[in-house]
PDB file of C-alpha atoms in Angstrom:
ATOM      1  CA  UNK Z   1       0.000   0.000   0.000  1.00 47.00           C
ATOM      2  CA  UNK Z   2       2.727   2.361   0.669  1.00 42.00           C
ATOM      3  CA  UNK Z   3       4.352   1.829  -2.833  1.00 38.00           C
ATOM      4  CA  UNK Z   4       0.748   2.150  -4.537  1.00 40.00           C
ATOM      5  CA  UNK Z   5       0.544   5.649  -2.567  1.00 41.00           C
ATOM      6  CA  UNK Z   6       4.209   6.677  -3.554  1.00 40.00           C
ATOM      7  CA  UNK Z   7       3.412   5.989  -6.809  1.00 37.00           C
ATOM      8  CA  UNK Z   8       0.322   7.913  -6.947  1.00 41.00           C
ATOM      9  CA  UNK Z   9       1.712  10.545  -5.343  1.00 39.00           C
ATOM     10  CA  UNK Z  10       5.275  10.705  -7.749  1.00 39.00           C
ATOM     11  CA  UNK Z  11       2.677  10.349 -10.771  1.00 41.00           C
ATOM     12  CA  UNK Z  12       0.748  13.264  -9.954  1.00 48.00           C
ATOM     13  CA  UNK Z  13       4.088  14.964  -9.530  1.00 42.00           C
ATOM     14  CA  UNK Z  14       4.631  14.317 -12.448  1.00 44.00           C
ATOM     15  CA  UNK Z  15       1.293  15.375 -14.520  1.00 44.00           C
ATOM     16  CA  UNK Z  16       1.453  18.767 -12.507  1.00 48.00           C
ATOM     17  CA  UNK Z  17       5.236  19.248 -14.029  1.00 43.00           C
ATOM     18  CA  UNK Z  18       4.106  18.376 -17.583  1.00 40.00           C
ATOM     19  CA  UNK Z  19       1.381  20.313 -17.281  1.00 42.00           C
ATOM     20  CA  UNK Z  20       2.834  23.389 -16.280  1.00 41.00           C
ATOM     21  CA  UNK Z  21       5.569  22.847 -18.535  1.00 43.00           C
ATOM     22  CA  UNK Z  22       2.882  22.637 -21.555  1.00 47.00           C
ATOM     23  CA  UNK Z  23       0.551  25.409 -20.129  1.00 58.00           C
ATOM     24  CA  UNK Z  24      -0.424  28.356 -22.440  1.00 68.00           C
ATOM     25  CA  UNK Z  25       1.071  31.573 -21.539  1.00 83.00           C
ATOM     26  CA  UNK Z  26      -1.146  33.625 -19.466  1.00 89.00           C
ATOM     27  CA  UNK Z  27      -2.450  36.349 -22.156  1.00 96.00           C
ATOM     28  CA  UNK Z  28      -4.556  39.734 -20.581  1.00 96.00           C
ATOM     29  CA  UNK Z  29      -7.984  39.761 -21.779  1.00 97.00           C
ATOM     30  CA  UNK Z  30      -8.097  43.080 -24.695  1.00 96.00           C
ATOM     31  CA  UNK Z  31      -9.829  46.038 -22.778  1.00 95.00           C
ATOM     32  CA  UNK Z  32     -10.806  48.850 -25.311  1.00 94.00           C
ATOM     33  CA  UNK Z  33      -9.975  49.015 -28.520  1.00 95.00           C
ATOM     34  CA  UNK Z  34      -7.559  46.451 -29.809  1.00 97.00           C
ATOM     35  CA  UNK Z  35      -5.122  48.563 -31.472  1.00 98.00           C
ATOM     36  CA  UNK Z  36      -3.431  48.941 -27.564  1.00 98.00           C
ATOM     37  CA  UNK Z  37      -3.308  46.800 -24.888  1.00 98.00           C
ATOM     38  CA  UNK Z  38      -0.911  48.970 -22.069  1.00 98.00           C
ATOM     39  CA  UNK Z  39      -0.987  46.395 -19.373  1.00 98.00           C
ATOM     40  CA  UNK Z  40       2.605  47.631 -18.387  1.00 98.00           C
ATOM     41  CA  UNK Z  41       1.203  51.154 -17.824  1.00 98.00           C
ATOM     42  CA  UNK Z  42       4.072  52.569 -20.618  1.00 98.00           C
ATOM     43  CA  UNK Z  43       1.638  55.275 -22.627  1.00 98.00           C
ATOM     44  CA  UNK Z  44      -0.423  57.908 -21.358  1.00 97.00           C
ATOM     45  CA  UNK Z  45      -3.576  58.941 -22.344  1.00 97.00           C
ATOM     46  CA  UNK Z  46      -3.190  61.252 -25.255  1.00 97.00           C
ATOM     47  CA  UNK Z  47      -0.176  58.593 -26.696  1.00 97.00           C
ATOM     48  CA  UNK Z  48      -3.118  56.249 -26.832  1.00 98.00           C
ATOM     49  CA  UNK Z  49      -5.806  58.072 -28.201  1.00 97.00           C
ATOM     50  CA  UNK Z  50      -3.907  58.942 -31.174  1.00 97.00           C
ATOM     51  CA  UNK Z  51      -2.399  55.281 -31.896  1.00 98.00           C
ATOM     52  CA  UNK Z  52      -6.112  53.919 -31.631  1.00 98.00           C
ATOM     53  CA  UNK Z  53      -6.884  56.821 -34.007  1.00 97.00           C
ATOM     54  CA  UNK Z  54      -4.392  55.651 -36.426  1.00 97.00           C
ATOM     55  CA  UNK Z  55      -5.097  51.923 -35.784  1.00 98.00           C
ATOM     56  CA  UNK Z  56      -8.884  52.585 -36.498  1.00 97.00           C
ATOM     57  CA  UNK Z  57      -8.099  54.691 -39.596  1.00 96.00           C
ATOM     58  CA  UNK Z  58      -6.078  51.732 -41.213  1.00 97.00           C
ATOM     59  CA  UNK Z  59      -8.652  49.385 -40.006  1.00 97.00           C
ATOM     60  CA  UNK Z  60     -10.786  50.982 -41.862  1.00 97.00           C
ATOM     61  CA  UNK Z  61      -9.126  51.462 -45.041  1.00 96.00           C
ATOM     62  CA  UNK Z  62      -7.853  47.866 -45.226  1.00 96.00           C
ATOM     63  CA  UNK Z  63      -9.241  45.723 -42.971  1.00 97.00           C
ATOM     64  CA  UNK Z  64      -5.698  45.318 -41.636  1.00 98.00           C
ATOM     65  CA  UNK Z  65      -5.324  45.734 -37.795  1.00 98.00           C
ATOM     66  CA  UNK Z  66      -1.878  46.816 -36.039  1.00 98.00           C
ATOM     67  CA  UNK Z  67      -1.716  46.266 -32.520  1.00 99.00           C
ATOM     68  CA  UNK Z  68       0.225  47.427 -29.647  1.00 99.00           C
ATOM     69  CA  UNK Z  69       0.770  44.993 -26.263  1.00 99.00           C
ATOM     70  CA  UNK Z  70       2.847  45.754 -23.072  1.00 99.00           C
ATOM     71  CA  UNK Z  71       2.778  43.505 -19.984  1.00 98.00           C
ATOM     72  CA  UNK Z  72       5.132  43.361 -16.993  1.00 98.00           C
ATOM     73  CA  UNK Z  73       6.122  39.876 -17.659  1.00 97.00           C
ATOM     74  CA  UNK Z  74       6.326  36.891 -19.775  1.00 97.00           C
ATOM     75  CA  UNK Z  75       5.945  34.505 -16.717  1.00 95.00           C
ATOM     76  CA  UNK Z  76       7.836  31.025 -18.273  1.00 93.00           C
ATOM     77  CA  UNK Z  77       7.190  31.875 -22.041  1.00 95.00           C
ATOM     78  CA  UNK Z  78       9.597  33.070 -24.304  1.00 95.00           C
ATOM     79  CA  UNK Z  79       8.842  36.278 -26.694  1.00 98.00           C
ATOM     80  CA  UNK Z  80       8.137  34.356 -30.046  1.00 97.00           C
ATOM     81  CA  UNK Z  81       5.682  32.048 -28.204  1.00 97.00           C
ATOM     82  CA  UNK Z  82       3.797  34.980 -26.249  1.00 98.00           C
ATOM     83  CA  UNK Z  83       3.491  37.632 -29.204  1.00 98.00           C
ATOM     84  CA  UNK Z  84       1.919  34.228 -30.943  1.00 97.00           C
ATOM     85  CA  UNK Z  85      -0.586  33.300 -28.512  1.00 97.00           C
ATOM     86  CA  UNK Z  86      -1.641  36.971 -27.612  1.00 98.00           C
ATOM     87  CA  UNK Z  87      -1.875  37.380 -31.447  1.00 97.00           C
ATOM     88  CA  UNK Z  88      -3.672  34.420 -31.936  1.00 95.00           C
ATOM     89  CA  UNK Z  89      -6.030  35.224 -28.871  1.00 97.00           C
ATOM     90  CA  UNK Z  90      -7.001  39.108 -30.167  1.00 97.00           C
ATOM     91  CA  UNK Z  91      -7.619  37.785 -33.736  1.00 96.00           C
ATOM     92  CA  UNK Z  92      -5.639  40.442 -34.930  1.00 98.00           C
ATOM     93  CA  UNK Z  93      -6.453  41.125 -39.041  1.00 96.00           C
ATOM     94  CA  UNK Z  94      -9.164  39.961 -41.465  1.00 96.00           C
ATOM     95  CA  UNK Z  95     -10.285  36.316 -40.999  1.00 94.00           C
ATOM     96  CA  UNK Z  96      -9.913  36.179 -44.726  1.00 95.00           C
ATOM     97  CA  UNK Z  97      -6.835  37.921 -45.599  1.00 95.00           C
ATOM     98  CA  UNK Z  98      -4.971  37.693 -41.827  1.00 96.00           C
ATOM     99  CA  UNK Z  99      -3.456  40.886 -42.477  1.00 97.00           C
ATOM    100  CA  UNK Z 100      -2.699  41.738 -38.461  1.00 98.00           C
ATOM    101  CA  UNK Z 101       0.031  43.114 -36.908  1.00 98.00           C
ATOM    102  CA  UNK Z 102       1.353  42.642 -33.260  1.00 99.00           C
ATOM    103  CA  UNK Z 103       3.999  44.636 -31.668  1.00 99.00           C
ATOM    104  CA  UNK Z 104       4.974  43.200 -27.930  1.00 99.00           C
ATOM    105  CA  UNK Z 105       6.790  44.787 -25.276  1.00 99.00           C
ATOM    106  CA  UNK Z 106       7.768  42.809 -22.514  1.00 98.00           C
ATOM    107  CA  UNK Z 107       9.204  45.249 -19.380  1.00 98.00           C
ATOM    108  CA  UNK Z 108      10.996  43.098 -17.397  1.00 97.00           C
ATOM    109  CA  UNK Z 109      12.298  40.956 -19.756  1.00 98.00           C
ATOM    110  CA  UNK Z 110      13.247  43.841 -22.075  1.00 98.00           C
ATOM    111  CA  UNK Z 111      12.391  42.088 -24.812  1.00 99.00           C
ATOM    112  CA  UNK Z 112      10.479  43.236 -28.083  1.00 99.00           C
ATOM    113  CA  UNK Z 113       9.218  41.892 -30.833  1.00 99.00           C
ATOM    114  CA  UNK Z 114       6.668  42.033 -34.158  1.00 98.00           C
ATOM    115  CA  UNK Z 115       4.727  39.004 -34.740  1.00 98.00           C
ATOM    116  CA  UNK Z 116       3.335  39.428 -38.730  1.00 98.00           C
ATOM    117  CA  UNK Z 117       0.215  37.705 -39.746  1.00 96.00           C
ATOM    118  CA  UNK Z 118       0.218  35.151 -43.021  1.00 92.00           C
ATOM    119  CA  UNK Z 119      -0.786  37.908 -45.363  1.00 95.00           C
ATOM    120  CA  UNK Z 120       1.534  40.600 -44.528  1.00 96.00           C
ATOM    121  CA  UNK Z 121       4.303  38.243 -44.611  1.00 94.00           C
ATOM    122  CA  UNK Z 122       5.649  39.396 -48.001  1.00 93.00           C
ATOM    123  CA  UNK Z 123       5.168  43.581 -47.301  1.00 95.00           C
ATOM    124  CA  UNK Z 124       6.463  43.290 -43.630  1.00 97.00           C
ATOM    125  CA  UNK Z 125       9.234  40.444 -43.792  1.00 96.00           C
ATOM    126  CA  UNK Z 126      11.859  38.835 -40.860  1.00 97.00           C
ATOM    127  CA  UNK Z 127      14.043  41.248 -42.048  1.00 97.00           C
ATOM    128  CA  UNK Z 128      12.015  44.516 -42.496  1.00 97.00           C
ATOM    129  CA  UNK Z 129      11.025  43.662 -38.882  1.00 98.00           C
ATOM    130  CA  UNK Z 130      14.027  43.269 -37.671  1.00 97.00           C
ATOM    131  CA  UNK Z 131      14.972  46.823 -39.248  1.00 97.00           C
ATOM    132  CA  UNK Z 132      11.967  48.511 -38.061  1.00 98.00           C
ATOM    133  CA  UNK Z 133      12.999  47.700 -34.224  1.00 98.00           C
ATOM    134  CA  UNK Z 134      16.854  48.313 -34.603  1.00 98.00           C
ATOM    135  CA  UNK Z 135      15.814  51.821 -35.961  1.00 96.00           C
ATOM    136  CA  UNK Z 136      13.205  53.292 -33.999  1.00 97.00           C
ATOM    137  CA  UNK Z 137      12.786  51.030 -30.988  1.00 98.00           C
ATOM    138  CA  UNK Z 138      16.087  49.543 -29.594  1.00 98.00           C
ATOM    139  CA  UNK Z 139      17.986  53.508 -29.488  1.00 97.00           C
ATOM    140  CA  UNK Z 140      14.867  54.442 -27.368  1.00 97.00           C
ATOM    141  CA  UNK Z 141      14.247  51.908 -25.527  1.00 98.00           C
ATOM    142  CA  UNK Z 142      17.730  52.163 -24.127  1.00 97.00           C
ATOM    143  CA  UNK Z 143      17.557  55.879 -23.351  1.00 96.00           C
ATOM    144  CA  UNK Z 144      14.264  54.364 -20.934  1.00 96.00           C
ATOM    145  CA  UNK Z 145      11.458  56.278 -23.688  1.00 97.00           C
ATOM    146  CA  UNK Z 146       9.311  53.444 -23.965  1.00 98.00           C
ATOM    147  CA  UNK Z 147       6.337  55.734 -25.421  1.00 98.00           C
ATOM    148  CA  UNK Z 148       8.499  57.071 -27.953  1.00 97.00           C
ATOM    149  CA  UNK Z 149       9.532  53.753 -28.700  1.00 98.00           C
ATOM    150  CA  UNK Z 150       6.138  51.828 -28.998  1.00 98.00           C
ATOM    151  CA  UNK Z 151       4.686  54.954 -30.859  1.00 98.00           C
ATOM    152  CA  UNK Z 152       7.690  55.419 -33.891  1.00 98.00           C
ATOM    153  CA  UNK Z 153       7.656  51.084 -33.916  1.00 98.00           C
ATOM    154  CA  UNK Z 154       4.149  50.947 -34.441  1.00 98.00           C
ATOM    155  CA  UNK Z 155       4.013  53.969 -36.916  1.00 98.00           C
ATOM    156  CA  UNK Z 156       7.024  52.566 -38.882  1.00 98.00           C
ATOM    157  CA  UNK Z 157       4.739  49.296 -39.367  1.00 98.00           C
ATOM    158  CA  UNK Z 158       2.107  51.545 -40.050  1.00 98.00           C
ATOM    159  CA  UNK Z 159       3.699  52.718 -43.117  1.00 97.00           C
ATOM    160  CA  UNK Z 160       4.743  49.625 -44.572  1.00 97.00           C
ATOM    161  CA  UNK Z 161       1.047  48.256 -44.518  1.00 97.00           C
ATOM    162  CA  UNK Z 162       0.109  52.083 -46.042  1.00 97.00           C
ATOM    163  CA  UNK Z 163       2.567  51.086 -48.717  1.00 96.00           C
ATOM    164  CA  UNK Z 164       1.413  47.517 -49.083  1.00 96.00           C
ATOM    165  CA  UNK Z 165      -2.209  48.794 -49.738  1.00 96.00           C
ATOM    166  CA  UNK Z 166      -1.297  51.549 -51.926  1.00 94.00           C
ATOM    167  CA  UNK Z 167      -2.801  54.665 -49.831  1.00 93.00           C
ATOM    168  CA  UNK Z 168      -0.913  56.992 -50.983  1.00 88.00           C
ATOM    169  CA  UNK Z 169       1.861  59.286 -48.741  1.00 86.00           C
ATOM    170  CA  UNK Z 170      -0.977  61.466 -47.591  1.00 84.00           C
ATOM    171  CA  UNK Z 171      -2.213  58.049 -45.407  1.00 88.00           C
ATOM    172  CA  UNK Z 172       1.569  57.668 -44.204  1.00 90.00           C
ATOM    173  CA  UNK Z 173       2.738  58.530 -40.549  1.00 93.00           C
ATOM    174  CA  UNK Z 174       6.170  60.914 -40.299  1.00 89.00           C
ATOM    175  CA  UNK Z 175       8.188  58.594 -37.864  1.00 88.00           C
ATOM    176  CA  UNK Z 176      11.568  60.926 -36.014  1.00 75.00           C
ATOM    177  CA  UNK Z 177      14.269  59.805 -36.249  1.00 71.00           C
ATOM    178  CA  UNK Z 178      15.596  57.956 -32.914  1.00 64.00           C
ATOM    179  CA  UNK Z 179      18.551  59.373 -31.089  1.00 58.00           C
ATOM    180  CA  UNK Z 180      21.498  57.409 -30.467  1.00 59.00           C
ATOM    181  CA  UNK Z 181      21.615  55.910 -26.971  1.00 53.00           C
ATOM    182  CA  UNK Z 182      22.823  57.921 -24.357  1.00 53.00           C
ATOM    183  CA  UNK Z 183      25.554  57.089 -21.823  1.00 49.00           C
ATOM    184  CA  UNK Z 184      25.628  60.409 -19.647  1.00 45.00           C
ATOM    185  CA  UNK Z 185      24.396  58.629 -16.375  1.00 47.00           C
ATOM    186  CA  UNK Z 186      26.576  58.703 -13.447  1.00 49.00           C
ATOM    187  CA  UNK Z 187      28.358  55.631 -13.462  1.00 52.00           C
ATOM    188  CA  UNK Z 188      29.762  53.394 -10.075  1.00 56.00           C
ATOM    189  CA  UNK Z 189      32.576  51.295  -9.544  1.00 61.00           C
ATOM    190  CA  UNK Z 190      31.738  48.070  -7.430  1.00 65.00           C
ATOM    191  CA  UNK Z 191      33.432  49.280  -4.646  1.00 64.00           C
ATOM    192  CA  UNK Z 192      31.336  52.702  -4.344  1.00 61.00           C
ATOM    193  CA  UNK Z 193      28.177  50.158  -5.132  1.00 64.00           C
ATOM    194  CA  UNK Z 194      29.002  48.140  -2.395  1.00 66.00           C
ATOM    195  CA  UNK Z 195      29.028  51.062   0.097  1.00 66.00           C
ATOM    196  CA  UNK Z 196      25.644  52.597  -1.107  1.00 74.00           C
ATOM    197  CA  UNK Z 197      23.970  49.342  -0.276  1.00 71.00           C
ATOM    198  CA  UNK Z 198      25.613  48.858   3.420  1.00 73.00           C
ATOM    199  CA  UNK Z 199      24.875  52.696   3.839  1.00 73.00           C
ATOM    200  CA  UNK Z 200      21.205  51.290   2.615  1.00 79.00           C
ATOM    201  CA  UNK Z 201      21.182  48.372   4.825  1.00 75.00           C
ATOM    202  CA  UNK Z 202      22.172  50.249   7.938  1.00 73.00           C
ATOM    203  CA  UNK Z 203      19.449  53.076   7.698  1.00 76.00           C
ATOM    204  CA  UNK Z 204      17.039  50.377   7.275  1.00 70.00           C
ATOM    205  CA  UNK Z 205      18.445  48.323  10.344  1.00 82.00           C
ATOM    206  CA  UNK Z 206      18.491  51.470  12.415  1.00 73.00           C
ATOM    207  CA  UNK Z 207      14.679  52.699  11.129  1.00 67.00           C
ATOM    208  CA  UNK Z 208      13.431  49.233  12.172  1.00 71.00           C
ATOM    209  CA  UNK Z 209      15.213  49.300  15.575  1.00 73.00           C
ATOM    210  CA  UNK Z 210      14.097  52.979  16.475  1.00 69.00           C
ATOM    211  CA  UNK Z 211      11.519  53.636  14.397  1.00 68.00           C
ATOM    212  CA  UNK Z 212       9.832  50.185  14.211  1.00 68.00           C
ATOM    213  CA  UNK Z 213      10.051  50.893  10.260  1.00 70.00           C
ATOM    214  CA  UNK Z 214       8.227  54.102   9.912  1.00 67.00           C
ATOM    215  CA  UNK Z 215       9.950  55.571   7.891  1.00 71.00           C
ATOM    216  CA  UNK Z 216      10.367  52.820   4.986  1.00 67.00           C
ATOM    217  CA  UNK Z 217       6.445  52.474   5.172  1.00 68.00           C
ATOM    218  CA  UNK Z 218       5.908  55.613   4.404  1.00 62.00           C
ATOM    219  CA  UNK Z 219       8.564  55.763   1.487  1.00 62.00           C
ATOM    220  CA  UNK Z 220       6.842  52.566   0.621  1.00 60.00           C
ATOM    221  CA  UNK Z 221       3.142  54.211   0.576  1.00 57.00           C
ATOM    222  CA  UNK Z 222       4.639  57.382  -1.132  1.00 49.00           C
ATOM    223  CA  UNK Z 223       6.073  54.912  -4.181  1.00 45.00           C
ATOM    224  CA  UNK Z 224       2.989  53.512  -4.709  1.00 40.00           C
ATOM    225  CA  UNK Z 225       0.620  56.252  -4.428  1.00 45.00           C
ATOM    226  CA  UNK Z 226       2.570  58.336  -7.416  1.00 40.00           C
ATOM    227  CA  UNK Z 227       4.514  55.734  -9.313  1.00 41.00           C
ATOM    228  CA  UNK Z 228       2.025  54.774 -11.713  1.00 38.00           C
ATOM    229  CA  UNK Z 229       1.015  55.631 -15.330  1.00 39.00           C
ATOM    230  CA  UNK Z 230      -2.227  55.094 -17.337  1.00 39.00           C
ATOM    231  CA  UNK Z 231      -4.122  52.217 -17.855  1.00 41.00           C
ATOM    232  CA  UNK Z 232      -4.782  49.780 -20.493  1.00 44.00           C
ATOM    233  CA  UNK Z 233      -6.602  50.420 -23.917  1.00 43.00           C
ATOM    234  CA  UNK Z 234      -8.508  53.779 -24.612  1.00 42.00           C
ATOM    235  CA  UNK Z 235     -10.400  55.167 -27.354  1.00 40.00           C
ATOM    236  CA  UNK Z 236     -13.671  56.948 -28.405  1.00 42.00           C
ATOM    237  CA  UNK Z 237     -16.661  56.588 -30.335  1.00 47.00           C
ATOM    238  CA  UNK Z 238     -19.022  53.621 -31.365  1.00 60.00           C
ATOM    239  CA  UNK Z 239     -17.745  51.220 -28.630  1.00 76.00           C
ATOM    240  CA  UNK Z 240     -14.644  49.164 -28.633  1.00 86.00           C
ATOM    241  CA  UNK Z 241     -13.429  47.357 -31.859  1.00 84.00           C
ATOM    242  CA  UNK Z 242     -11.887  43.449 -31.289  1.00 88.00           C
ATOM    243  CA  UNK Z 243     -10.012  41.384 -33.082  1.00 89.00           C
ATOM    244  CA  UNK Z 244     -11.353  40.550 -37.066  1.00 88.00           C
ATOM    245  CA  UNK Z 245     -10.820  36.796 -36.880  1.00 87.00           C
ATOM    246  CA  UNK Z 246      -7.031  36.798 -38.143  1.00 88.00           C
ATOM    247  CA  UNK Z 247      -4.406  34.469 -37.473  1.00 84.00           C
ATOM    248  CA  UNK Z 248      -0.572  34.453 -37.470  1.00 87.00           C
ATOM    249  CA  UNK Z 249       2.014  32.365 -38.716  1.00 77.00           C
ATOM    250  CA  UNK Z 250       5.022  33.186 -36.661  1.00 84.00           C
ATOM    251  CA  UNK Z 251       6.814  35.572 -39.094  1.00 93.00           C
ATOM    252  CA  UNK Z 252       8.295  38.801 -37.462  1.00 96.00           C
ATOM    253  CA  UNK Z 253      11.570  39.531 -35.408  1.00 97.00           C
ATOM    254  CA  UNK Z 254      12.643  40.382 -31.817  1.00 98.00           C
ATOM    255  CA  UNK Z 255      15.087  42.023 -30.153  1.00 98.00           C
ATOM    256  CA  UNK Z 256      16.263  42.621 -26.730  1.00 97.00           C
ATOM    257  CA  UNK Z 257      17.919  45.924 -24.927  1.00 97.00           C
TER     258      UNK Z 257
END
């Protein structure tokens, strides 16, 4: 009876590991219009409103649908297999012609990347991705201008679909030029690092001995109460617009920073 109980209990060990191993990522549910999903908080209000304005204006033109998505984390996926799902999961693009685009931001990871749908393949290709995020989101990303990133990324793609569908430059998007990265912070040795963090860890140890931690919980409280930066999708007019039934096929590129 023990063994049969071991074994049980080793077997369902074992399920739980395959099964987490196998599990889906965990994509946000879209709120708003699809053309941006902020989960990571990275865009204001205004930053929105106008990429949903553009995103609708395509949408309408072509039936093609380019899509912004930020979230804190990737939890145990990789990029390639969480910009598919979440594409896969917002129907991004025509049903017919699956002419979506998806460009993912991942925070802490630092990882980005544009996930094509099957028939934008040929106008946005591995390559033309891969150029589009070298040039106008890598330099910002690493100067820490994640709006300024997301919004020249996602008007660069903007363009190439504009092209694609023969609009005409009066449809295209002027995208600025991104500045080279900057390396004007103040810069530590490991020694002086090392002595910022014992400084650290003494004015916390003497806070919690005289001050029964005070003063950390109210640093704590004032972080929180003005660290944060709009919310997920926004837009206006004639309710929300979803997903139009596309699919992908894993073309695209990513990149980290």
């Amino acid at each position: 009876m023990k063994f049969l109980a071991s074994f049980a209990l080793l077997l369902s060990l074992l399920c739980n590991t395959v099964s987490v191993a196998f599990a889906a990522p965990d994509i946000p549910n879209p709120v708003g219009d699809i053309y941006v999903q902020d989960f990571a908080h990275l865009l204001n209000d205004q930053e929105k409103a106008d990429i949903n304005q553009m995103g609708r204006k395509l949408d309408d033109e072509t039936k093609a649908q380019v899509a912004i998505l930020t979230v804190n984390s990737l939890g145990d996926s990789d990029v390639e297999e969480y910009a598919n799902e979440a594409f896969r999961k917002y129907k991004l693009g025509d049903k017919k012609l699956n002419n979506g685009v998806l460009i993912l931001l991942a925070k802490k990871e630092q990882k980005i990347r544009i996930e094509v749908g099957y028939g934008l393949e040929g106008a946005i290709t591995d390559i033309k991705s891969g150029e589009i995020i070298d040039s106008y989101a890598i330099p910002n990303l690493k100067n820490g201008k994640y709006d300024t990133a997301l919004e020249s990324t996602y008007k660069a793609v903007y363009n190439q679909v504009v092209k694609e569908y023969d609009l005409g430059t009066d449809f295209e998007q002027k995208v600025p030029k991104a500045a080279p990265p900057s390396d004007s912070g103040v810069h530590f040795t490991p020694l002086q690092t090392l002595l910022i963090a014992a400084v650290i860890v003494g004015l916390l140890i003497l806070d919690f001995v005289f001050f029964k931690g005070a003063i950390t919980q109210f640093l704590l409280n004032f972080l929180v109460m003005f660290g944060g930066r709009g919310g997920g999708g926004g837009g206006s007019g004639s309710g929300p617009r979803g997903g139009g039934g596309g699919s992908s096929g894993g073309g695209g590129a990513s990149r980290g920073w």
